[in-house]
Amino acid sequence: MEQYYLAIDIGASSGRHILGRKEGERMVLEEIHRFPNGMTEKNGELVWDVDGLFAEIKAGMKKCAVQGKIPVSVGIDTWAVDFVLLDEENKRIGNAVAYRDARTRGMDDEVYRIVPEEELYRRTGIQKQIFNTVYQLMALKKRQPQQLAKARKLLMIPDYFHYLLTGTAAAEYTNATTTQLVGPETKTWDMELIKRLGYPEEIFQRIKTPGTMLGNLTEDLQKELGYDCKVILPATHDTGSAVMAVPSGKEDVLYISSGTWSLMGTELMRADCSEESKLHNLTNEGGYDFRFRYLKNIMGLWMIQSVKKEIGQNMDYGTICRLASEETIASLVDCNEERFLSPASMTAEVQHACRDSGQEVPEGIGQTAAVIYNSLAECYARTIGEIEEITGKQYDRIHIVGGGANAGYLTGLTAKATKRTVIAGPIEATAIGNIAAQMIAGGELRDLKEARECIYRSFPMEIYNKNIDNRKDNK
């Protein structure tokens, strides 16, 4: 009898339910449900519709029953840093505010008045991003202290959905580390840091690792869905799951988890919280089996997605890539600048950045996309140099996993800019890593090494040679 494992993978623009099963020595996937996601404005804040998302979670789970494919377990992964607060009656307090909301502006200075930036990095190893949870909590403390006063639980977004499924509140490790409040040595909340910052210590839930069985579905959900299954924690940070799916048996591997964001890095067994690492703005996010995802957070395809909405609404990404490949504009921007985080117009912001630096200003979708794609490739090349300098290791190839692995034009530019062979795939890396964690917990895979071997056998990949012009591949 086939055993199904359900990965619910929710990104910033869409979510999907994917069933996985073993078929011999291979993993087989089947998409069951897909739905849109996005930030909306409510009461002056950019927020996530978590009620709507949970309704979609249940809708997809019901489809499993309709098709007679009942999962033995389910796990949810999402983006990081965002959270909800629950009161003493376990009711949600306020909005589920999104990381692109402006409430964190200036909150880094407020944090550093209490805990200097150098100490914060030394204690947590986490890259400064103005939207990190540590700054979001400071925004609440300064502007909405009544919400923190009422709070009894803080749950990251996937932790909240798992709580709704099971009634059990817990903090999953990989997502907890992105709060910038977890110690890389202790692998748990830095309560001294939390206390100094004035955040209520009791709201932080016990940290549990990927592979933990959280519980079964609540009785109400069992009645609503028509079945019961286990809830197994995957690496709930989507990048944590995606990195599990990097199809390589080597220990020293360089990857880009490519989607709305580009997360570029390697795996370390011990966090690097040095001053040199901080100066390069590299982060030590928690990974599966207490590995560290040593990476840089790069703006990613969010820039292209935004420009498409603004001036390329009627085009698909293949057409945009083709138009970009035909342009000769040489202008570049720094994709990591905060100005590109949430501009009123991405197109205008790219133009302003080129004008400010005295470069040719792009016009139209082709030139604007060319500037962005080439800038991303150059950013990847710089980041490789930084990682190699700090780790003292050389990387001869790059694995690109996630939705961006399908962007052949960018992958070709990356091979050329980095002078490395690039291996693209699997595309559904996050869901695959989610399923892999469940399969390991269920005994169908022994460990991470066997999971990656299975993934290598199961999914197609494309190789982009560093010495070949790959621009004709405009998928």
Coordinates of C-alpha atoms in Angstrom, one line a residue:
M1 CA 0.0 0.0 0.0
E2 CA 1.4 3.4 -1.0
Q3 CA 2.1 5.9 1.7
Y4 CA 1.6 9.5 0.9
Y5 CA 3.2 12.5 2.5
L6 CA 1.7 15.9 2.1
A7 CA 3.9 19.1 1.8
I8 CA 2.0 22.4 2.1
D9 CA 4.5 24.9 0.8
I10 CA 3.3 28.6 1.0
G11 CA 5.4 31.3 -0.5
A12 CA 4.9 35.1 -0.7
S13 CA 3.0 34.9 -4.0
S14 CA 1.4 31.4 -4.0
G15 CA 0.9 28.2 -2.1
R16 CA 0.7 24.6 -3.2
H17 CA -0.2 21.2 -1.7
I18 CA 2.1 18.4 -3.1
L19 CA 1.8 14.8 -2.3
G20 CA 5.0 12.7 -2.3
R21 CA 5.5 9.0 -2.2
K22 CA 8.3 6.5 -2.7
E23 CA 8.2 4.5 -5.9
G24 CA 11.1 2.0 -5.7
E25 CA 14.2 4.1 -5.2
R26 CA 12.6 7.3 -6.5
M27 CA 10.4 10.0 -5.0
V28 CA 7.3 10.9 -7.0
L29 CA 5.3 14.1 -6.6
E30 CA 1.7 15.1 -7.4
E31 CA 0.3 18.6 -7.1
I32 CA -3.1 18.5 -5.5
H33 CA -4.0 22.1 -4.9
R34 CA -2.6 25.6 -5.7
F35 CA -3.7 29.0 -4.5
P36 CA -2.6 32.6 -4.6
N37 CA -1.0 34.5 -1.8
G38 CA 0.1 38.1 -1.3
M39 CA 0.3 41.0 1.0
T40 CA -2.7 43.4 1.4
E41 CA -3.1 46.6 3.2
K42 CA -5.3 46.7 6.3
N43 CA -5.6 49.4 8.9
G44 CA -2.4 51.1 7.5
E45 CA -0.3 47.9 7.6
L46 CA 0.8 45.4 5.0
V47 CA -0.5 42.1 6.3
W48 CA -1.0 38.4 5.4
D49 CA -4.5 37.0 5.2
V50 CA -3.8 34.0 7.5
D51 CA -7.5 33.1 7.9
G52 CA -7.7 32.9 4.1
L53 CA -4.5 30.9 3.9
F54 CA -5.7 28.4 6.5
A55 CA -9.0 28.0 4.6
E56 CA -6.8 27.1 1.5
I57 CA -4.8 24.7 3.7
K58 CA -8.0 22.8 4.6
A59 CA -9.3 23.0 1.0
G60 CA -6.2 21.2 -0.3
M61 CA -6.4 18.6 2.5
K62 CA -10.0 17.9 1.6
K63 CA -8.9 17.2 -2.0
C64 CA -6.7 14.5 -0.8
A65 CA -9.7 12.7 0.7
V66 CA -11.7 13.2 -2.5
Q67 CA -9.0 11.6 -4.5
G68 CA -8.6 8.7 -2.0
K69 CA -5.0 9.7 -1.3
I70 CA -4.9 10.1 2.5
P71 CA -1.5 11.3 3.7
V72 CA 0.2 9.5 6.6
S73 CA 1.6 12.9 7.6
V74 CA 1.5 16.6 6.7
G75 CA 3.9 19.5 7.2
I76 CA 3.8 23.2 6.4
D77 CA 6.6 25.5 5.4
T78 CA 6.5 29.2 4.7
W79 CA 8.7 32.3 4.6
A80 CA 10.5 33.4 7.7
V81 CA 10.6 36.2 10.3
D82 CA 6.8 37.0 10.4
F83 CA 4.6 35.9 13.3
V84 CA 1.3 36.1 15.1
L85 CA 0.6 36.8 18.8
L86 CA -2.1 34.9 20.8
D87 CA -3.8 36.1 24.0
E88 CA -4.6 34.0 27.1
E89 CA -7.7 32.6 25.2
N90 CA -5.5 31.7 22.2
K91 CA -7.2 34.3 20.1
R92 CA -5.0 36.2 17.6
I93 CA -4.0 39.7 18.6
G94 CA -3.8 42.3 15.8
N95 CA -2.8 41.6 12.2
A96 CA -0.3 39.1 10.9
V97 CA 2.0 41.9 9.7
A98 CA 4.2 41.2 6.7
Y99 CA 7.9 41.8 6.6
R100 CA 7.7 44.4 3.9
D101 CA 5.6 46.7 6.1
A102 CA 7.4 49.9 7.1
R103 CA 6.9 49.5 10.8
T104 CA 10.5 48.4 11.3
R105 CA 12.1 51.6 10.0
G106 CA 14.4 53.0 12.6
M107 CA 13.9 50.0 14.9
D108 CA 17.5 48.8 14.3
D109 CA 18.7 51.9 16.1
E110 CA 16.3 51.2 19.0
V111 CA 17.6 47.7 19.3
Y112 CA 21.2 48.8 19.2
R113 CA 20.7 51.2 22.0
I114 CA 20.2 48.2 24.2
V115 CA 22.2 45.5 22.4
P116 CA 25.0 46.8 20.2
E117 CA 24.9 45.5 16.6
E118 CA 28.3 43.7 17.0
E119 CA 27.1 41.9 20.1
L120 CA 23.8 40.9 18.5
Y121 CA 25.6 39.3 15.6
R122 CA 28.1 37.6 17.9
R123 CA 25.2 36.1 20.0
T124 CA 23.0 35.0 17.1
G125 CA 25.1 34.9 13.9
I126 CA 22.1 36.2 11.9
Q127 CA 22.5 38.7 9.1
K128 CA 21.0 42.1 9.6
Q129 CA 17.7 42.5 7.7
I130 CA 15.5 45.4 8.9
F131 CA 12.5 43.0 8.8
N132 CA 14.0 40.4 11.2
T133 CA 11.7 39.5 14.0
V134 CA 13.9 41.2 16.6
Y135 CA 13.1 44.5 14.9
Q136 CA 9.4 43.7 14.4
L137 CA 9.1 43.1 18.1
M138 CA 10.8 46.4 18.9
A139 CA 8.2 48.1 16.6
L140 CA 5.4 46.5 18.7
K141 CA 7.1 47.5 21.9
K142 CA 7.5 51.1 20.9
R143 CA 4.2 51.6 19.0
Q144 CA 1.7 49.0 20.1
P145 CA 2.9 47.9 23.6
Q146 CA -0.7 46.9 24.5
Q147 CA -0.4 44.0 22.0
L148 CA 2.8 42.6 23.7
A149 CA 1.2 43.1 27.1
K150 CA -1.8 40.9 26.1
A151 CA 0.3 38.3 24.4
R152 CA 0.8 34.8 25.8
K153 CA 2.2 33.1 22.8
L154 CA 4.4 34.1 19.8
L155 CA 4.1 31.7 16.9
M156 CA 5.9 32.1 13.6
I157 CA 3.5 31.8 10.6
P158 CA 4.0 28.0 9.9
D159 CA 4.0 27.4 13.7
Y160 CA 0.6 29.1 13.8
F161 CA -0.8 26.9 11.1
H162 CA 0.5 23.8 12.8
Y163 CA -1.1 25.0 16.0
L164 CA -4.4 25.3 14.2
L165 CA -4.0 21.8 12.8
T166 CA -3.1 20.1 16.1
G167 CA -3.8 22.5 19.1
T168 CA -0.1 22.1 20.0
A169 CA 2.0 25.3 20.2
A170 CA 5.7 24.9 19.4
A171 CA 8.6 26.8 17.7
E172 CA 10.3 24.9 14.9
Y173 CA 14.0 25.4 15.0
T174 CA 14.9 26.6 11.4
N175 CA 12.3 29.3 11.5
A176 CA 13.1 30.3 15.1
T177 CA 16.7 31.1 14.2
T178 CA 15.6 33.8 11.7
T179 CA 14.1 35.8 14.6
Q180 CA 17.7 36.8 15.5
L181 CA 16.9 35.7 19.1
V182 CA 18.3 32.1 19.1
G183 CA 21.9 31.2 20.2
P184 CA 23.8 29.1 17.6
E185 CA 25.6 27.2 20.3
T186 CA 22.7 26.4 22.6
K187 CA 20.2 26.0 19.7
T188 CA 17.5 27.6 21.8
W189 CA 16.1 31.1 22.7
D190 CA 18.7 33.5 24.1
M191 CA 16.5 34.5 27.1
E192 CA 19.1 36.9 28.4
L193 CA 19.0 38.8 25.1
I194 CA 15.2 38.7 25.1
K195 CA 15.0 40.0 28.6
R196 CA 17.4 42.9 27.9
L197 CA 15.3 43.9 24.9
G198 CA 12.2 44.0 27.1
Y199 CA 10.2 41.3 25.2
P200 CA 8.0 39.1 27.4
E201 CA 9.9 35.8 27.9
E202 CA 6.8 33.6 28.4
I203 CA 5.6 34.1 24.8
F204 CA 8.4 32.1 23.3
Q205 CA 7.5 28.5 22.8
R206 CA 9.7 25.5 23.3
I207 CA 11.9 24.9 20.2
K208 CA 11.5 21.6 18.4
T209 CA 13.5 20.2 15.5
P210 CA 12.4 19.2 12.0
G211 CA 11.2 15.6 12.0
T212 CA 9.4 16.0 15.3
M213 CA 5.8 14.6 15.4
L214 CA 3.8 17.5 16.7
G215 CA 0.6 15.5 17.1
N216 CA -2.5 14.4 15.2
L217 CA -5.2 16.6 13.7
T218 CA -7.7 18.0 16.2
E219 CA -11.0 16.2 16.5
D220 CA -12.9 19.0 14.8
L221 CA -10.6 18.9 11.8
Q222 CA -10.8 15.1 11.6
K223 CA -14.6 15.5 11.3
E224 CA -14.3 18.4 8.8
L225 CA -11.7 16.6 6.6
G226 CA -13.0 13.1 7.0
Y227 CA -9.7 11.6 8.1
D228 CA -6.8 11.9 10.5
C229 CA -3.1 12.1 10.0
K230 CA 0.1 13.0 11.8
V231 CA 1.6 16.5 11.7
I232 CA 5.3 16.2 11.3
L233 CA 7.5 19.3 11.5
P234 CA 9.5 19.9 8.3
A235 CA 12.2 22.6 8.1
T236 CA 9.4 25.2 8.3
H237 CA 11.5 27.9 6.9
D238 CA 11.1 27.3 3.1
T239 CA 14.8 27.9 2.5
G240 CA 15.6 25.2 5.1
S241 CA 13.4 22.8 3.2
A242 CA 14.8 23.8 -0.2
V243 CA 18.4 23.3 1.0
M244 CA 17.5 19.8 2.1
A245 CA 16.7 19.1 -1.6
V246 CA 20.1 20.2 -3.0
P247 CA 20.9 17.0 -5.0
S248 CA 24.5 16.5 -4.0
G249 CA 26.3 14.0 -1.9
K250 CA 29.3 16.3 -1.3
E251 CA 29.7 18.1 2.0
D252 CA 31.0 21.4 0.6
V253 CA 28.3 22.5 -1.8
L254 CA 27.4 26.0 -3.0
Y255 CA 23.7 26.6 -3.6
I256 CA 21.2 29.3 -4.5
S257 CA 17.7 28.8 -3.3
S258 CA 16.0 30.9 -6.0
G259 CA 12.6 32.4 -5.9
T260 CA 11.2 35.7 -4.6
W261 CA 14.5 35.9 -2.7
S262 CA 17.8 34.4 -3.7
L263 CA 19.5 32.7 -0.8
M264 CA 23.1 31.9 -1.7
G265 CA 25.4 30.0 0.5
T266 CA 26.8 26.7 1.8
E267 CA 26.3 24.4 4.8
L268 CA 28.5 24.6 7.9
M269 CA 28.5 22.3 10.9
R270 CA 29.4 25.2 13.2
A271 CA 28.2 28.8 12.9
D272 CA 30.6 31.6 12.0
C273 CA 29.8 34.6 14.1
S274 CA 33.1 36.4 13.5
E275 CA 33.4 40.1 12.8
E276 CA 34.6 39.3 9.3
S277 CA 31.4 37.3 8.7
K278 CA 29.3 40.2 10.0
L279 CA 31.1 42.7 7.8
H280 CA 30.1 40.6 4.7
N281 CA 26.5 40.4 6.1
L282 CA 26.5 36.6 5.9
T283 CA 24.0 34.8 8.1
N284 CA 24.0 31.5 10.0
E285 CA 20.4 30.2 9.7
G286 CA 19.5 26.9 11.4
G287 CA 19.2 24.0 9.1
Y288 CA 18.1 20.3 9.2
D289 CA 20.1 18.1 11.6
F290 CA 21.6 21.3 13.3
R291 CA 23.5 22.2 10.2
F292 CA 23.9 25.9 9.5
R293 CA 22.8 27.5 6.3
Y294 CA 25.7 30.0 5.9
L295 CA 24.3 32.3 3.3
K296 CA 23.5 35.8 2.0
N297 CA 20.0 37.0 1.5
I298 CA 19.8 38.6 -1.9
M299 CA 16.7 40.4 -3.2
G300 CA 16.0 37.8 -5.9
L301 CA 13.2 37.5 -8.5
W302 CA 11.0 39.8 -6.4
M303 CA 12.5 42.6 -8.6
I304 CA 11.4 40.9 -11.8
Q305 CA 8.0 39.9 -10.4
S306 CA 7.4 43.6 -9.5
V307 CA 8.5 45.0 -12.9
K308 CA 6.3 42.4 -14.7
K309 CA 3.3 43.6 -12.7
E310 CA 4.1 47.2 -13.5
I311 CA 5.0 47.2 -17.2
G312 CA 4.8 43.6 -18.4
Q313 CA 1.4 42.5 -17.3
N314 CA 0.6 40.8 -20.6
M315 CA 3.9 39.0 -21.0
D316 CA 5.1 35.7 -19.6
Y317 CA 8.5 35.3 -18.1
G318 CA 9.9 33.6 -21.2
T319 CA 9.0 36.6 -23.3
I320 CA 10.6 39.0 -20.7
C321 CA 13.8 36.9 -20.7
R322 CA 13.9 36.9 -24.5
L323 CA 13.5 40.7 -24.7
A324 CA 16.2 41.1 -22.0
S325 CA 18.6 38.8 -23.8
E326 CA 18.4 41.0 -26.9
E327 CA 19.4 44.2 -25.0
T328 CA 23.0 45.5 -24.8
I329 CA 22.5 47.9 -21.8
A330 CA 25.5 47.5 -19.4
S331 CA 24.0 49.3 -16.4
L332 CA 24.0 47.5 -13.0
V333 CA 22.4 48.1 -9.6
D334 CA 23.1 46.7 -6.2
C335 CA 20.2 44.3 -5.6
N336 CA 20.8 44.3 -1.9
E337 CA 20.1 47.9 -1.4
E338 CA 17.2 48.6 0.9
R339 CA 15.6 50.8 -1.7
F340 CA 14.5 47.7 -3.6
L341 CA 12.8 46.1 -0.6
S342 CA 9.3 47.6 -1.1
P343 CA 9.4 50.6 -3.5
A344 CA 6.3 52.3 -4.8
S345 CA 7.5 51.4 -8.2
M346 CA 10.3 48.9 -8.8
T347 CA 10.7 50.1 -12.4
A348 CA 11.2 53.7 -11.3
E349 CA 13.5 52.6 -8.5
V350 CA 15.8 50.7 -10.9
Q351 CA 15.8 53.8 -13.2
H352 CA 16.6 56.1 -10.3
A353 CA 19.4 53.8 -9.1
C354 CA 21.0 53.9 -12.6
R355 CA 20.6 57.7 -12.9
D356 CA 22.1 58.2 -9.4
S357 CA 25.2 56.2 -10.3
G358 CA 25.6 57.9 -13.7
Q359 CA 24.7 54.9 -15.8
E360 CA 22.4 54.5 -18.8
V361 CA 18.8 54.6 -17.6
P362 CA 16.8 51.6 -18.8
E363 CA 13.6 52.1 -20.7
G364 CA 10.9 49.5 -21.2
I365 CA 10.6 46.0 -20.0
G366 CA 13.5 44.5 -22.0
Q367 CA 16.1 46.9 -20.8
T368 CA 14.8 47.0 -17.2
A369 CA 14.8 43.2 -17.0
A370 CA 18.3 43.0 -18.5
V371 CA 19.6 45.4 -15.8
I372 CA 18.0 43.3 -13.0
Y373 CA 19.1 39.9 -14.4
N374 CA 22.6 41.0 -15.0
S375 CA 22.8 42.7 -11.6
L376 CA 21.6 39.5 -9.9
A377 CA 24.3 37.4 -11.7
E378 CA 27.0 39.9 -10.7
C379 CA 25.8 39.9 -7.1
Y380 CA 26.0 36.1 -7.1
A381 CA 29.6 36.3 -8.4
R382 CA 30.6 38.8 -5.6
T383 CA 28.9 36.6 -2.9
I384 CA 30.9 33.5 -4.1
G385 CA 34.1 35.5 -3.6
E386 CA 33.0 36.5 0.0
I387 CA 32.0 32.9 1.0
E388 CA 35.2 31.4 -0.4
E389 CA 37.4 34.0 1.3
I390 CA 35.8 33.4 4.7
T391 CA 35.4 29.6 4.5
G392 CA 38.8 29.1 2.8
K393 CA 37.1 26.6 0.4
Q394 CA 36.8 26.6 -3.4
Y395 CA 33.5 25.8 -5.1
D396 CA 33.6 24.6 -8.7
R397 CA 29.8 24.5 -9.2
I398 CA 26.6 26.0 -8.0
H399 CA 23.3 24.2 -7.5
I400 CA 20.3 26.4 -8.2
V401 CA 17.1 25.0 -6.6
G402 CA 13.5 26.3 -6.4
G403 CA 11.3 28.1 -8.9
G404 CA 14.2 30.3 -10.1
A405 CA 15.9 27.1 -11.4
N406 CA 13.4 27.4 -14.3
A407 CA 14.8 30.8 -15.3
G408 CA 17.3 29.6 -17.9
Y409 CA 18.3 33.1 -19.0
L410 CA 19.4 34.1 -15.5
T411 CA 21.0 30.7 -14.9
G412 CA 23.2 31.2 -18.0
L413 CA 24.2 34.7 -16.9
T414 CA 25.1 33.2 -13.5
A415 CA 27.4 30.6 -15.1
K416 CA 29.1 33.3 -17.1
A417 CA 29.4 35.8 -14.3
T418 CA 30.6 33.4 -11.7
K419 CA 32.8 31.3 -14.0
R420 CA 31.3 28.2 -12.5
T421 CA 29.2 25.3 -13.8
V422 CA 25.6 25.7 -12.7
I423 CA 23.3 22.8 -12.1
A424 CA 19.6 23.9 -12.1
G425 CA 17.0 21.8 -10.4
P426 CA 14.9 20.5 -8.8
I427 CA 12.3 23.3 -9.2
E428 CA 9.9 22.1 -6.4
A429 CA 12.8 22.0 -4.0
T430 CA 11.0 23.4 -1.0
A431 CA 8.1 20.8 -1.2
I432 CA 10.7 18.1 -1.9
G433 CA 12.7 18.9 1.2
N434 CA 9.5 19.2 3.2
I435 CA 8.5 15.7 2.1
A436 CA 12.0 14.3 2.7
A437 CA 11.9 15.4 6.3
Q438 CA 8.6 13.6 6.7
M439 CA 9.9 10.5 4.9
I440 CA 12.9 10.4 7.3
A441 CA 10.6 10.7 10.3
G442 CA 8.4 8.0 8.8
G443 CA 11.4 5.6 8.3
E444 CA 11.2 5.5 4.4
L445 CA 14.5 7.3 4.2
R446 CA 17.4 6.8 6.7
D447 CA 18.9 10.2 6.8
L448 CA 19.6 13.4 4.9
K449 CA 22.4 11.7 2.9
E450 CA 20.0 9.1 1.6
A451 CA 17.3 11.7 1.0
R452 CA 19.6 13.7 -1.3
E453 CA 20.6 10.6 -3.1
C454 CA 17.0 9.8 -3.7
I455 CA 16.3 13.4 -4.9
Y456 CA 19.3 13.2 -7.3
R457 CA 17.7 10.0 -8.9
S458 CA 14.2 11.4 -9.0
F459 CA 14.2 14.8 -10.6
P460 CA 15.5 16.4 -13.8
M461 CA 18.4 18.9 -13.7
E462 CA 20.0 21.0 -16.4
I463 CA 23.7 21.9 -16.6
Y464 CA 24.9 25.3 -17.7
N465 CA 28.6 25.3 -18.6
K466 CA 30.6 28.3 -17.5
N467 CA 32.4 28.4 -20.9
I468 CA 29.3 28.4 -23.1
D469 CA 27.0 31.2 -23.9
N470 CA 23.7 29.9 -22.6
R471 CA 21.6 32.9 -23.5
K472 CA 19.6 31.1 -26.2
D473 CA 17.9 29.1 -23.4
N474 CA 15.2 31.5 -22.5
K475 CA 12.8 29.3 -20.5

